[in-house]
PDB file of C-alpha atoms in Angstrom:
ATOM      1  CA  UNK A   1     -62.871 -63.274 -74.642  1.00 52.00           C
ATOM      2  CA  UNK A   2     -64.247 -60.096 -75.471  1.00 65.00           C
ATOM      3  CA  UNK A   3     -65.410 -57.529 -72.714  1.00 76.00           C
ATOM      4  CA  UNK A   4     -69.088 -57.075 -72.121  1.00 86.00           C
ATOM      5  CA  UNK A   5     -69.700 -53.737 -73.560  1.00 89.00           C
ATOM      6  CA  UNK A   6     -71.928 -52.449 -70.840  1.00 90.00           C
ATOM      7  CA  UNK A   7     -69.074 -53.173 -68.350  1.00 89.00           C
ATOM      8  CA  UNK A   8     -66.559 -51.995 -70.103  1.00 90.00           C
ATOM      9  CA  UNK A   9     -68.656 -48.523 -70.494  1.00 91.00           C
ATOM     10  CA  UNK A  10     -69.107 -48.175 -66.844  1.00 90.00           C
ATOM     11  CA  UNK A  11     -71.106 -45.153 -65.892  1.00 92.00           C
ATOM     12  CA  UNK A  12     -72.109 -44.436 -69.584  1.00 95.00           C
ATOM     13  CA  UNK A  13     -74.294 -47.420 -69.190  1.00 94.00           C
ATOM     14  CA  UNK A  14     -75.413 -47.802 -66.204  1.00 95.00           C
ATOM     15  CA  UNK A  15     -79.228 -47.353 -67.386  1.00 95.00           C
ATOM     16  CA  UNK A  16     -78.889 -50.448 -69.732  1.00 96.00           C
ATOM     17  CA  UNK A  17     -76.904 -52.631 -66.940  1.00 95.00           C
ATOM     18  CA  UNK A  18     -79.171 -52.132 -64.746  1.00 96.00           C
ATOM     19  CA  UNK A  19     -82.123 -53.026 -66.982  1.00 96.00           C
ATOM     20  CA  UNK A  20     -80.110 -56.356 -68.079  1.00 96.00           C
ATOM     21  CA  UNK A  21     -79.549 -57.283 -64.290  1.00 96.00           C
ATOM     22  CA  UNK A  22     -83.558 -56.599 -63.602  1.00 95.00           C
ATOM     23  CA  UNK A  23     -84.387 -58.827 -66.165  1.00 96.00           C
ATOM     24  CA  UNK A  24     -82.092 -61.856 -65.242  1.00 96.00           C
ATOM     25  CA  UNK A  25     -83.633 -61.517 -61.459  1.00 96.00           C
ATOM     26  CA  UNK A  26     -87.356 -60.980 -62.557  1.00 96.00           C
ATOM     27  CA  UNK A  27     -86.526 -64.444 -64.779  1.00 96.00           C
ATOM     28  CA  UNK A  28     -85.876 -66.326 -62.144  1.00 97.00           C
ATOM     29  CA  UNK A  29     -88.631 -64.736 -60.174  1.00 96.00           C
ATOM     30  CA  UNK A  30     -90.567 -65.898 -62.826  1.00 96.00           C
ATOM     31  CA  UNK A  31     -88.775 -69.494 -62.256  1.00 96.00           C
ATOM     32  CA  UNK A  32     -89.611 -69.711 -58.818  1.00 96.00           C
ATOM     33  CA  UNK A  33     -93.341 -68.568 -59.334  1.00 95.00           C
ATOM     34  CA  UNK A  34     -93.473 -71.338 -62.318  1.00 95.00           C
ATOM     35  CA  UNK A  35     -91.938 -73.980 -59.628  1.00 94.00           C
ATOM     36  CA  UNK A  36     -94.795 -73.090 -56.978  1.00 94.00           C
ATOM     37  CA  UNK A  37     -97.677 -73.240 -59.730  1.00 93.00           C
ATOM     38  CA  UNK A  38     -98.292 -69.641 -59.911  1.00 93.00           C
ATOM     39  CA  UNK A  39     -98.805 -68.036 -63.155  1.00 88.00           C
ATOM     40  CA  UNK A  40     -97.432 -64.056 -62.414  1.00 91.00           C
ATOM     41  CA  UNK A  41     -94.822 -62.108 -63.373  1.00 91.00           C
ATOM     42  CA  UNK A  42     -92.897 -60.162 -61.371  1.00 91.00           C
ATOM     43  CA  UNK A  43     -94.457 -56.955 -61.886  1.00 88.00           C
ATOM     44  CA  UNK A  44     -97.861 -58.154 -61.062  1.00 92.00           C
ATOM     45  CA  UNK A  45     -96.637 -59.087 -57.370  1.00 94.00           C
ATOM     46  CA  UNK A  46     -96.395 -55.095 -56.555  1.00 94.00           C
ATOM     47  CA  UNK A  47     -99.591 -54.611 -57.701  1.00 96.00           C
ATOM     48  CA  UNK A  48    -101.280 -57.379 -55.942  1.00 96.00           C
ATOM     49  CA  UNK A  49     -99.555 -56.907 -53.310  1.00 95.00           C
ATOM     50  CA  UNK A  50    -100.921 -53.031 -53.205  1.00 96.00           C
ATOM     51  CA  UNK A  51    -104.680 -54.293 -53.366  1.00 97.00           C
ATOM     52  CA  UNK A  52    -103.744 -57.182 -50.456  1.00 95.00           C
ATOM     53  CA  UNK A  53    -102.599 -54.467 -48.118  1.00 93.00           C
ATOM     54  CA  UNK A  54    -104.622 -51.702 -48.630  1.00 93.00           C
ATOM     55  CA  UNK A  55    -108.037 -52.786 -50.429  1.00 95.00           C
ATOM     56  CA  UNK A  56    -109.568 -51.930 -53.502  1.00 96.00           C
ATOM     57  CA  UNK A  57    -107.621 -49.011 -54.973  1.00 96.00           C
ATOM     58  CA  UNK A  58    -108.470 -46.948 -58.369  1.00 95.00           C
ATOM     59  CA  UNK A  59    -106.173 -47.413 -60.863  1.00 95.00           C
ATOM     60  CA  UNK A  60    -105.081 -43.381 -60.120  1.00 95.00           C
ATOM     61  CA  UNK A  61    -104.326 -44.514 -56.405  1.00 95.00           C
ATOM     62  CA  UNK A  62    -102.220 -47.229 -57.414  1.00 97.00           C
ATOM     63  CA  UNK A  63    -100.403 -45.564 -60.097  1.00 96.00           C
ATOM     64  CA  UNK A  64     -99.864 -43.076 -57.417  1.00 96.00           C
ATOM     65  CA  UNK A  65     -98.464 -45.787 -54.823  1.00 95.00           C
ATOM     66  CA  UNK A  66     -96.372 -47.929 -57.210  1.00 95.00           C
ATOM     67  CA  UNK A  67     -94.941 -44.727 -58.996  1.00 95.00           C
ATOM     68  CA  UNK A  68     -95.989 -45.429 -62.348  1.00 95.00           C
ATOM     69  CA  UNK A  69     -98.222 -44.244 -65.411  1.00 96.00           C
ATOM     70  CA  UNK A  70    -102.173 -44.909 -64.992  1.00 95.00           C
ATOM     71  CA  UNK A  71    -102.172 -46.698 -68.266  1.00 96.00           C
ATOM     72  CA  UNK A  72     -99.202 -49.328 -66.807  1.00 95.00           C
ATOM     73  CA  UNK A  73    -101.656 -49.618 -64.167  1.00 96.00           C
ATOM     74  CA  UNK A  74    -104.251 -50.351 -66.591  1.00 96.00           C
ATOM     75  CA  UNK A  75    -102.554 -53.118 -68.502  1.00 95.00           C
ATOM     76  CA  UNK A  76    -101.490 -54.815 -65.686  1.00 95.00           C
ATOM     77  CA  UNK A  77    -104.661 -54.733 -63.868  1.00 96.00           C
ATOM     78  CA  UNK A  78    -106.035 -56.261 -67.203  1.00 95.00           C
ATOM     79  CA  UNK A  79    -103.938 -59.230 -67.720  1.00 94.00           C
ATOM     80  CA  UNK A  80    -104.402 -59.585 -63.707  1.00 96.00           C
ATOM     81  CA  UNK A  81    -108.087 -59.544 -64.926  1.00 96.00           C
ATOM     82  CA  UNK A  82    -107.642 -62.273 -67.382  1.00 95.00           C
ATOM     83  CA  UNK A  83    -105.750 -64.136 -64.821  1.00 94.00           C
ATOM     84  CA  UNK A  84    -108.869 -63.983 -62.393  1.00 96.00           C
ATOM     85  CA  UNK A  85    -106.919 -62.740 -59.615  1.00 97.00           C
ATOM     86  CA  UNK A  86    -108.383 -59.169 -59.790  1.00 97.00           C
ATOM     87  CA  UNK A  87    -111.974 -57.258 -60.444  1.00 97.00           C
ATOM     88  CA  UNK A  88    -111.814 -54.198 -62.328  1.00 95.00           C
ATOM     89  CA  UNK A  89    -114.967 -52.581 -61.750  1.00 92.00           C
ATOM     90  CA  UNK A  90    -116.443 -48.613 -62.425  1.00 86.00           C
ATOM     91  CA  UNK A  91    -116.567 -46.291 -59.381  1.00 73.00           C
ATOM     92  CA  UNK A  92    -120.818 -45.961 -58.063  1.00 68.00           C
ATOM     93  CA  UNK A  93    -120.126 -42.380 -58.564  1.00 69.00           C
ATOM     94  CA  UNK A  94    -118.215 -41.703 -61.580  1.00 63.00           C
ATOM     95  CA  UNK A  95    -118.414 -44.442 -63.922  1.00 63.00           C
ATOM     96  CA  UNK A  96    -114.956 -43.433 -65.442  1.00 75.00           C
ATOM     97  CA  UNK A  97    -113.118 -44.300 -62.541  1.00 86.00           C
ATOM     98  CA  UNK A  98    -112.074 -48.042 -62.088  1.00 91.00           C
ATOM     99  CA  UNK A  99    -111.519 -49.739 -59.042  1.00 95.00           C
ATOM    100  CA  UNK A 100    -109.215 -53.034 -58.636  1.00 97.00           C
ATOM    101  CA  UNK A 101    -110.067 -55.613 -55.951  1.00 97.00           C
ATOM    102  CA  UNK A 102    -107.998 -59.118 -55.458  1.00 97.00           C
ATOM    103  CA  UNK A 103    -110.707 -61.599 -56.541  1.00 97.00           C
ATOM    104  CA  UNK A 104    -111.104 -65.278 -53.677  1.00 97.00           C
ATOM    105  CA  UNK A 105    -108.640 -66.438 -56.723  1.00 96.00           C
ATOM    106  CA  UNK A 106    -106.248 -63.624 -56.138  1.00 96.00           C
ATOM    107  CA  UNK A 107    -106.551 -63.472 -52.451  1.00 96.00           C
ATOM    108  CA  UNK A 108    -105.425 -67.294 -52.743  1.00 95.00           C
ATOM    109  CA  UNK A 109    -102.611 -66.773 -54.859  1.00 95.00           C
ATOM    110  CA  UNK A 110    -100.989 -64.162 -52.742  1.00 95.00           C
ATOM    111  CA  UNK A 111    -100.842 -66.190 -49.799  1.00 95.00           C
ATOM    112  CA  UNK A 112     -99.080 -69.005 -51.586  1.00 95.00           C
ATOM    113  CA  UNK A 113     -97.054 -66.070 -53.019  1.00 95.00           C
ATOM    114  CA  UNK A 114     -96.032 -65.416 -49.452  1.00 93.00           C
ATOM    115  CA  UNK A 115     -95.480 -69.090 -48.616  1.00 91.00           C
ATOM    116  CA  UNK A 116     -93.513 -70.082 -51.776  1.00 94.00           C
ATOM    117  CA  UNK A 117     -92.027 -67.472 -53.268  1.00 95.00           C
ATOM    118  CA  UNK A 118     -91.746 -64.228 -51.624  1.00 94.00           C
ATOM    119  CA  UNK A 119     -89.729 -65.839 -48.781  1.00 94.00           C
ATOM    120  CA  UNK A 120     -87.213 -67.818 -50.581  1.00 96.00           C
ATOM    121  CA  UNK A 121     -86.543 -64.778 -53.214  1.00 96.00           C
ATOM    122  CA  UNK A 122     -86.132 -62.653 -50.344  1.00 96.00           C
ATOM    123  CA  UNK A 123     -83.608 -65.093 -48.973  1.00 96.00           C
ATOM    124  CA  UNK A 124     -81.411 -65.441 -51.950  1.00 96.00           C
ATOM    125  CA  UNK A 125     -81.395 -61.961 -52.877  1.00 96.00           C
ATOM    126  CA  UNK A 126     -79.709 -61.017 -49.526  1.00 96.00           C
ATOM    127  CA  UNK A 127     -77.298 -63.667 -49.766  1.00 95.00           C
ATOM    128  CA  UNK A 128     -76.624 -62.520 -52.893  1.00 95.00           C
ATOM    129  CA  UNK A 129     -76.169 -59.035 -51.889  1.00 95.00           C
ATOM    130  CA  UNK A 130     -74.953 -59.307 -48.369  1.00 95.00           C
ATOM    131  CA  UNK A 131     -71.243 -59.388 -49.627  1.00 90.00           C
ATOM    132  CA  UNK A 132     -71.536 -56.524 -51.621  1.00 94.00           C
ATOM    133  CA  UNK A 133     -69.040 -53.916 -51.226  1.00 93.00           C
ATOM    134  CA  UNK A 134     -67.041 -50.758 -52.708  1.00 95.00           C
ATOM    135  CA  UNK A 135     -68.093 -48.978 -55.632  1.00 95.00           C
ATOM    136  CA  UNK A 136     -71.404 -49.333 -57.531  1.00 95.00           C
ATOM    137  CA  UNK A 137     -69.791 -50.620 -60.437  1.00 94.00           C
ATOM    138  CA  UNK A 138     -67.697 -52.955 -58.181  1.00 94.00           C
ATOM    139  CA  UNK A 139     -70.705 -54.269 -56.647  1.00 95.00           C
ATOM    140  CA  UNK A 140     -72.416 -54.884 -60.079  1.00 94.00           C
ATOM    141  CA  UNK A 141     -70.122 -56.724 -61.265  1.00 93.00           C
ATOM    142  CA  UNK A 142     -69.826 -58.995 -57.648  1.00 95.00           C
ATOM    143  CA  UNK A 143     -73.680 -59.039 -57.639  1.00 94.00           C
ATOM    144  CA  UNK A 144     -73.137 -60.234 -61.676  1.00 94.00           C
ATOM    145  CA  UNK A 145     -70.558 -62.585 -60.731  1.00 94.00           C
ATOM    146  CA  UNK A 146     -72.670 -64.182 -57.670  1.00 95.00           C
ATOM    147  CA  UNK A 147     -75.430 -64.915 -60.097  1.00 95.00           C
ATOM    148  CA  UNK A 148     -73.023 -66.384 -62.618  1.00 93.00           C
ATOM    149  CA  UNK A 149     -71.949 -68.686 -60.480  1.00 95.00           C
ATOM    150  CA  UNK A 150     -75.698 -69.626 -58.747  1.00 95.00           C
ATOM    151  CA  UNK A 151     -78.794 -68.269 -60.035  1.00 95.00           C
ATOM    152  CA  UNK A 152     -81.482 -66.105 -57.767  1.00 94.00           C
ATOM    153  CA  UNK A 153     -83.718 -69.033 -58.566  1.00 95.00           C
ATOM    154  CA  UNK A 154     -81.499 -71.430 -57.708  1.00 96.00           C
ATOM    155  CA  UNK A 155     -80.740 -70.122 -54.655  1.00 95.00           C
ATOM    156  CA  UNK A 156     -84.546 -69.781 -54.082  1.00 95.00           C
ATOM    157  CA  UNK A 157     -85.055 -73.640 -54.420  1.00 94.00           C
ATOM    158  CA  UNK A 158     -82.324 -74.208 -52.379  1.00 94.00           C
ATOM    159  CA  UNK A 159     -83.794 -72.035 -49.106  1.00 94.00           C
ATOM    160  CA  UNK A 160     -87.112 -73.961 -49.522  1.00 91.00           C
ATOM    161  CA  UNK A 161     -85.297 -77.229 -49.391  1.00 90.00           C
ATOM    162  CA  UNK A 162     -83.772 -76.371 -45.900  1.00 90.00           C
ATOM    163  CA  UNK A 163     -86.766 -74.271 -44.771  1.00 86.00           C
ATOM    164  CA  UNK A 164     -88.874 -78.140 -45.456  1.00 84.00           C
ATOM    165  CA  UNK A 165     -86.092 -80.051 -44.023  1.00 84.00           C
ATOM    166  CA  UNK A 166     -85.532 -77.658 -40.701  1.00 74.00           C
TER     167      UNK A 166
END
């Protein structure tokens, strides 16, 4: 069996190990979104969730908040758009400046959010991480192992199960 080249690089890497270890948990984000009838990626959940706690924001203020560029912002708040979860409107006093509010539609999907997805995910990501010890690398590799052997989404399901059941 050959060695997984990003492991076997250790530091060197990091960037791209980190990226590949996003990806697997926003996947089975994804999953558990699919499983609860919500249509959302992962990295639409920050940005709703900006709007649901704070009200309409411009898409400066929530670049600002969520640490990224205004045209990420932009895209997202467009597909969100398409989605129907989200109003993108122009500012009364400067027509350049857009404002994003959570739509009845979008207002309703974050509170199933909540209900069915934020909860569980929360769940198995601290199991998954609650072990965790030593090094970074060390603990990538546990946290890469743990997933091996039971997936984030997975261990999702199985939290809702016994949440229903209790």
């Amino acid at each position: 069996m050959t060695e997984d080249l990003l492991t076997q690089y250790g530091y060197l890497f990091l960037g791209s190990r980190l990226k590949r270890l996003a990806e697997r948990l926003q996947a089975d984000v994804v999953r558990v979104s699919q499983r609860n009838g919500l249509d959302l990626q992962p990295g639409h959940y920050t940005l709703l969730a900006t709007i649901a706690e704070g009200g309409p924001k411009s898409i400066g203020a929530l670049a600002q908040s969520l640490g990224l560029s205004q045209p990420a912002i932009t895209k997202k708040a467009s597909r969100l758009s398409e989605l129907q979860l989200v109003e993108v409107t122009g500012s009364g006093e400067d027509g350049r400046r857009r404002i994003v509010a959570l739509t009845e539609k979008g207002m309703d999907a974050m509170r199933l959010s909540r209900a069915t997805v934020w909860l569980p995910v929360d769940a198995a990501v601290r199991q998954v991480v609650m072990s965790l010890s030593g090094p970074l690398l060390d603990q990538l590799s546990q946290l890469e192992q743990s997933l091996e052997e039971k997936s984030l989404a997975d261990r999702a399901e199985e939290f809702s199960q016994q949440q229903t059941s209790a």
